[in-house]
Amino acid sequence: MNTKVTNKIAIGIIYFISALVVLILAALLISILGQGLPHVSWHFLTSHSSSFESGGGISDQLFNSFYLLIVSMIISLPIALGSAIYLNEFADPKSEFISVFRSAIEVLSSLPSVVVGLFGFLLFVLKFHMGFSVLSGAIALTFFNLPLLTRSIENSLAAIPNLQREAGLALGLSKWETTEKVIFPAAVPSIVTGVVLAAGRVFGEAAALLFTSGQSAPQLNWYNWNPLNSNSPLNLMRPAETLAVHIWKVNSEGTMPDAVEVSAGSSAVLIVMVLIFNLSARFFGNMLYKKMTSGTGK
């Protein structure tokens, strides 16, 4: 077998594997969206859920998913940003502390979601007396956000050529000023992409939230925005069943007559939201790349 034939066979295998991955994804999307979208309506998206009657919606669960995501990002993004800047710009790669730091990030990223959920249940729900709440769930989600965000931001900073760092230092800027005014702005497009992708990953998390934010969603009063009231959407100490948890609960309990329809519709909405997160990451990343570099995008 000559070199040309070997090359064609290798390329054919690569194309086949790539096509197989695309087909599997397409089959999943067609199956989930085909079964779920017919049950999605404006009433379904804007009405409260029902435990024992048919015709309930997912408005509270959908809001809880976004609210938990936002609170979690507010907690995790500054920590991840500071950690990534320190690791890439200021840390000594030969330091034992940095080695331990990176090992901790690796271990944290490999923890099963159920373990994180049980840890959050024991520490935040029971020990700190937070109960099943938005805050408990957001802190649990932070454990998933931190490793992914830290890696993503660090890789974005590492992709900036060292010539830009040297140019900043040559102009008399300090290391921090070079990082703040030269390196960080150049890395913003990649950082935004990583943040949006991390948000999409966390949006569909369920296992950890079962033990922290709870499996109940009290009906919210959309006219009451006082965060101290129990039925206010902004209350951080209320239980908050998310969309992913709602799907699990409907399939495991199935107490409403239209449980199959509710589960299918909720799954379709969840898939659509994750797709929007992924597509918007590419869109905003390319848009910022063009704006800040006058390039043609990726």
Coordinates of C-alpha atoms in Angstrom, one line a residue:
M1 CA 0.0 0.0 0.0
N2 CA 1.6 3.3 -1.2
T3 CA 1.5 6.6 0.6
K4 CA -1.3 8.1 -1.4
V5 CA -3.7 5.2 -0.7
T6 CA -2.8 5.3 3.0
N7 CA -3.5 9.1 3.1
K8 CA -6.9 8.7 1.4
I9 CA -7.9 5.9 3.8
A10 CA -6.9 8.0 6.8
I11 CA -8.7 11.0 5.5
G12 CA -11.8 8.9 4.8
I13 CA -11.8 7.5 8.3
I14 CA -11.6 11.0 9.8
Y15 CA -14.5 12.2 7.6
F16 CA -16.5 9.2 8.6
I17 CA -16.0 9.8 12.3
S18 CA -16.8 13.5 11.9
A19 CA -20.0 12.7 9.9
L20 CA -21.0 10.1 12.6
V21 CA -20.7 12.7 15.4
V22 CA -22.8 15.2 13.3
L23 CA -25.4 12.5 12.6
I24 CA -25.7 11.5 16.3
L25 CA -26.2 15.1 17.3
A26 CA -28.7 15.7 14.5
A27 CA -30.7 12.5 15.5
L28 CA -30.8 13.7 19.1
L29 CA -32.0 17.2 18.1
I30 CA -34.6 15.9 15.7
S31 CA -36.0 13.4 18.2
I32 CA -36.1 15.9 21.1
L33 CA -37.3 18.9 19.2
G34 CA -39.7 16.8 17.1
Q35 CA -41.5 15.4 20.2
G36 CA -41.3 18.6 22.3
L37 CA -41.9 21.6 20.1
P38 CA -45.5 20.8 19.3
H39 CA -46.3 21.1 23.0
V40 CA -44.5 24.4 23.4
S41 CA -46.8 27.5 23.3
W42 CA -46.9 31.0 24.8
H43 CA -49.2 29.7 27.5
F44 CA -46.7 26.9 28.3
L45 CA -43.9 29.4 28.6
T46 CA -45.7 31.9 30.7
S47 CA -48.0 29.9 33.0
H48 CA -47.2 28.4 36.4
S49 CA -46.5 24.7 36.7
S50 CA -49.2 22.3 38.0
S51 CA -48.5 19.2 40.2
F52 CA -51.8 17.3 39.8
E53 CA -53.7 19.0 36.9
S54 CA -53.0 19.2 33.2
G55 CA -52.2 22.4 31.4
G56 CA -49.4 23.6 33.6
G57 CA -46.4 25.6 32.3
I58 CA -42.8 26.3 33.1
S59 CA -42.6 30.1 33.6
D60 CA -41.2 29.8 37.2
Q61 CA -38.7 27.0 36.3
L62 CA -37.4 28.9 33.3
F63 CA -36.9 32.1 35.3
N64 CA -35.2 30.1 38.1
S65 CA -32.7 28.7 35.6
F66 CA -31.7 32.1 34.4
Y67 CA -31.7 33.6 37.8
L68 CA -29.5 30.9 39.2
L69 CA -27.2 31.2 36.2
I70 CA -26.8 35.0 36.7
V71 CA -26.2 34.8 40.5
S72 CA -23.6 32.0 39.9
M73 CA -21.8 34.0 37.2
I74 CA -21.7 37.1 39.5
I75 CA -20.0 34.9 42.1
S76 CA -17.7 32.8 39.9
L77 CA -16.6 35.2 37.1
P78 CA -14.5 37.6 39.3
I79 CA -12.8 34.7 41.0
A80 CA -12.1 32.9 37.8
L81 CA -10.9 36.1 36.1
G82 CA -8.5 36.9 38.9
S83 CA -7.2 33.4 39.1
A84 CA -6.6 33.2 35.3
I85 CA -4.8 36.6 35.2
Y86 CA -2.6 35.5 38.1
L87 CA -1.8 32.1 36.6
N88 CA -0.9 33.4 33.2
E89 CA 0.6 36.8 33.8
F90 CA 2.2 36.9 37.3
A91 CA 2.7 33.3 38.6
D92 CA 6.0 31.5 38.6
P93 CA 5.4 28.3 36.6
K94 CA 8.1 26.5 38.6
S95 CA 6.5 27.3 42.0
E96 CA 5.1 24.4 44.0
F97 CA 2.2 26.6 45.1
I98 CA 1.2 27.0 41.4
S99 CA 1.5 23.3 40.9
V100 CA -0.9 22.7 43.8
F101 CA -3.2 25.4 42.5
R102 CA -3.4 23.8 39.0
S103 CA -3.9 20.4 40.6
A104 CA -6.8 21.8 42.6
I105 CA -8.4 23.2 39.5
E106 CA -8.1 19.8 37.7
V107 CA -9.6 17.9 40.7
L108 CA -12.4 20.4 40.9
S109 CA -13.3 20.1 37.2
S110 CA -13.4 16.3 37.5
L111 CA -15.8 16.1 40.5
P112 CA -19.1 14.4 39.7
S113 CA -22.1 16.7 39.9
V114 CA -23.8 14.5 42.4
V115 CA -20.8 14.7 44.8
V116 CA -20.9 18.5 44.5
G117 CA -24.6 18.5 45.2
L118 CA -24.2 16.4 48.3
F119 CA -21.3 18.6 49.5
G120 CA -23.5 21.7 49.0
F121 CA -26.4 20.0 50.8
L122 CA -24.2 19.2 53.8
L123 CA -22.4 22.5 54.0
F124 CA -24.7 25.2 52.7
V125 CA -28.2 23.7 53.2
L126 CA -27.6 22.1 56.6
K127 CA -24.4 23.6 58.2
F128 CA -24.9 27.2 57.2
H129 CA -28.7 26.9 57.5
M130 CA -29.3 28.4 54.0
G131 CA -31.9 25.7 53.2
F132 CA -33.0 24.8 49.7
S133 CA -32.5 28.2 48.1
V134 CA -31.3 30.1 45.1
L135 CA -28.1 31.1 46.9
S136 CA -27.2 27.4 47.8
G137 CA -27.8 26.4 44.2
A138 CA -25.7 29.3 42.8
I139 CA -22.8 28.5 45.1
A140 CA -23.0 24.8 44.0
L141 CA -23.0 25.9 40.4
T142 CA -19.9 28.0 41.1
F143 CA -17.9 24.8 41.6
F144 CA -18.7 23.9 38.0
N145 CA -18.1 27.3 36.7
L146 CA -14.7 28.0 38.3
P147 CA -12.5 25.4 36.6
L148 CA -14.1 25.9 33.2
L149 CA -14.0 29.7 33.3
T150 CA -10.4 29.8 34.8
R151 CA -9.1 27.5 32.0
S152 CA -11.0 29.4 29.3
I153 CA -9.8 32.8 30.4
E154 CA -6.2 31.6 31.0
N155 CA -6.1 30.1 27.5
S156 CA -7.5 33.4 26.0
L157 CA -4.7 35.3 27.8
A158 CA -2.0 32.8 26.8
A159 CA -3.1 33.2 23.1
I160 CA -2.0 36.8 23.1
P161 CA 1.6 37.1 21.6
N162 CA 4.4 38.0 24.0
L163 CA 5.4 40.8 21.6
Q164 CA 2.4 42.8 22.9
R165 CA 3.6 42.3 26.5
E166 CA 7.1 43.4 25.5
A167 CA 5.7 46.4 23.7
G168 CA 3.7 47.5 26.7
L169 CA 6.7 47.2 29.0
A170 CA 8.9 49.0 26.5
L171 CA 6.5 52.0 26.6
G172 CA 7.1 52.2 30.3
L173 CA 3.9 50.5 31.5
S174 CA 4.0 48.3 34.6
K175 CA 3.2 44.7 34.3
W176 CA -0.3 45.3 35.7
E177 CA -0.9 48.2 33.4
T178 CA 0.2 46.1 30.4
T179 CA -2.2 43.3 31.5
E180 CA -5.0 45.8 32.0
K181 CA -4.6 48.0 29.0
V182 CA -3.0 45.8 26.4
I183 CA -3.4 42.1 27.1
F184 CA -6.9 41.9 28.6
P185 CA -8.7 44.0 25.9
A186 CA -7.1 41.8 23.2
A187 CA -8.3 38.7 24.9
V188 CA -11.9 39.9 25.5
P189 CA -13.5 38.2 22.4
S190 CA -12.2 34.8 23.5
I191 CA -13.1 35.4 27.1
V192 CA -16.7 36.3 26.1
T193 CA -16.9 33.2 24.1
G194 CA -15.7 31.1 27.0
V195 CA -18.1 32.8 29.5
V196 CA -21.2 32.2 27.2
L197 CA -20.2 28.5 26.6
A198 CA -19.7 28.0 30.4
A199 CA -23.2 29.5 30.9
G200 CA -24.7 27.1 28.5
R201 CA -23.1 24.2 30.2
V202 CA -24.3 25.2 33.7
F203 CA -27.8 26.1 32.4
G204 CA -28.6 22.4 31.9
E205 CA -27.2 21.2 35.2
A206 CA -29.6 19.2 37.4
A207 CA -27.9 16.7 39.7
A208 CA -26.2 19.3 42.0
L209 CA -29.3 21.5 42.1
L210 CA -31.5 18.6 43.4
F211 CA -29.7 18.8 46.7
T212 CA -29.2 22.6 46.9
S213 CA -31.8 24.7 45.2
G214 CA -34.5 22.1 45.8
Q215 CA -37.2 20.3 43.9
S216 CA -40.1 22.8 44.5
A217 CA -41.0 26.0 42.8
P218 CA -43.4 28.2 44.8
Q219 CA -45.5 30.3 42.5
L220 CA -43.8 33.7 42.1
N221 CA -45.6 37.0 42.3
W222 CA -44.3 38.9 39.2
Y223 CA -45.5 42.2 40.7
N224 CA -43.5 41.8 43.9
W225 CA -39.8 42.6 43.3
N226 CA -39.0 43.0 47.0
P227 CA -36.1 40.5 47.5
L228 CA -37.0 40.1 51.1
N229 CA -40.5 38.6 50.4
S230 CA -40.7 34.8 50.0
N231 CA -42.7 34.9 46.8
S232 CA -40.6 37.6 45.1
P233 CA -38.7 36.4 42.0
L234 CA -35.5 38.1 43.4
N235 CA -35.5 36.4 46.8
L236 CA -32.2 34.5 47.2
M237 CA -33.4 32.3 50.1
R238 CA -36.4 30.7 48.4
P239 CA -36.5 27.2 46.8
A240 CA -35.8 27.4 43.1
E241 CA -36.6 24.4 40.9
T242 CA -34.9 24.8 37.6
L243 CA -36.0 23.6 34.2
A244 CA -33.6 20.7 34.2
V245 CA -34.7 19.6 37.7
H246 CA -38.3 20.0 36.6
I247 CA -37.7 17.6 33.7
W248 CA -36.3 15.0 36.1
K249 CA -39.1 15.5 38.6
V250 CA -41.8 15.2 36.0
N251 CA -40.3 11.9 34.7
S252 CA -39.7 10.5 38.1
E253 CA -43.0 11.4 39.7
G254 CA -45.4 12.0 36.8
T255 CA -48.3 13.1 39.0
M256 CA -49.9 15.3 36.4
P257 CA -52.0 13.7 33.6
D258 CA -50.0 15.4 30.8
A259 CA -46.6 14.5 32.3
V260 CA -45.2 13.1 29.0
E261 CA -46.2 16.3 27.1
V262 CA -44.8 18.6 29.9
S263 CA -41.5 16.6 29.9
A264 CA -41.2 16.7 26.1
G265 CA -41.9 20.4 25.9
S266 CA -39.5 21.3 28.7
S267 CA -36.8 19.2 27.1
A268 CA -37.3 21.0 23.8
V269 CA -37.1 24.4 25.5
L270 CA -33.9 23.4 27.4
I271 CA -32.3 22.2 24.2
V272 CA -33.2 25.4 22.3
M273 CA -31.7 27.5 25.1
V274 CA -28.5 25.6 25.1
L275 CA -28.3 26.0 21.3
I276 CA -28.8 29.7 21.7
F277 CA -26.0 29.9 24.2
N278 CA -23.6 28.1 21.9
L279 CA -24.6 30.0 18.8
S280 CA -24.5 33.4 20.6
A281 CA -21.0 32.6 21.9
R282 CA -19.7 32.3 18.3
F283 CA -21.6 35.3 17.2
F284 CA -20.5 37.6 20.0
G285 CA -16.9 36.3 19.8
N286 CA -16.7 37.0 16.1
M287 CA -18.4 40.4 16.5
L288 CA -15.9 41.5 19.2
Y289 CA -13.0 40.1 17.3
K290 CA -13.9 42.2 14.2
K291 CA -14.5 45.3 16.3
M292 CA -11.3 45.1 18.3
T293 CA -8.9 43.8 15.7
S294 CA -10.4 44.9 12.4
G295 CA -10.2 41.3 11.4
T296 CA -12.5 39.0 9.4
G297 CA -13.6 36.8 12.4
K298 CA -13.1 33.1 12.9

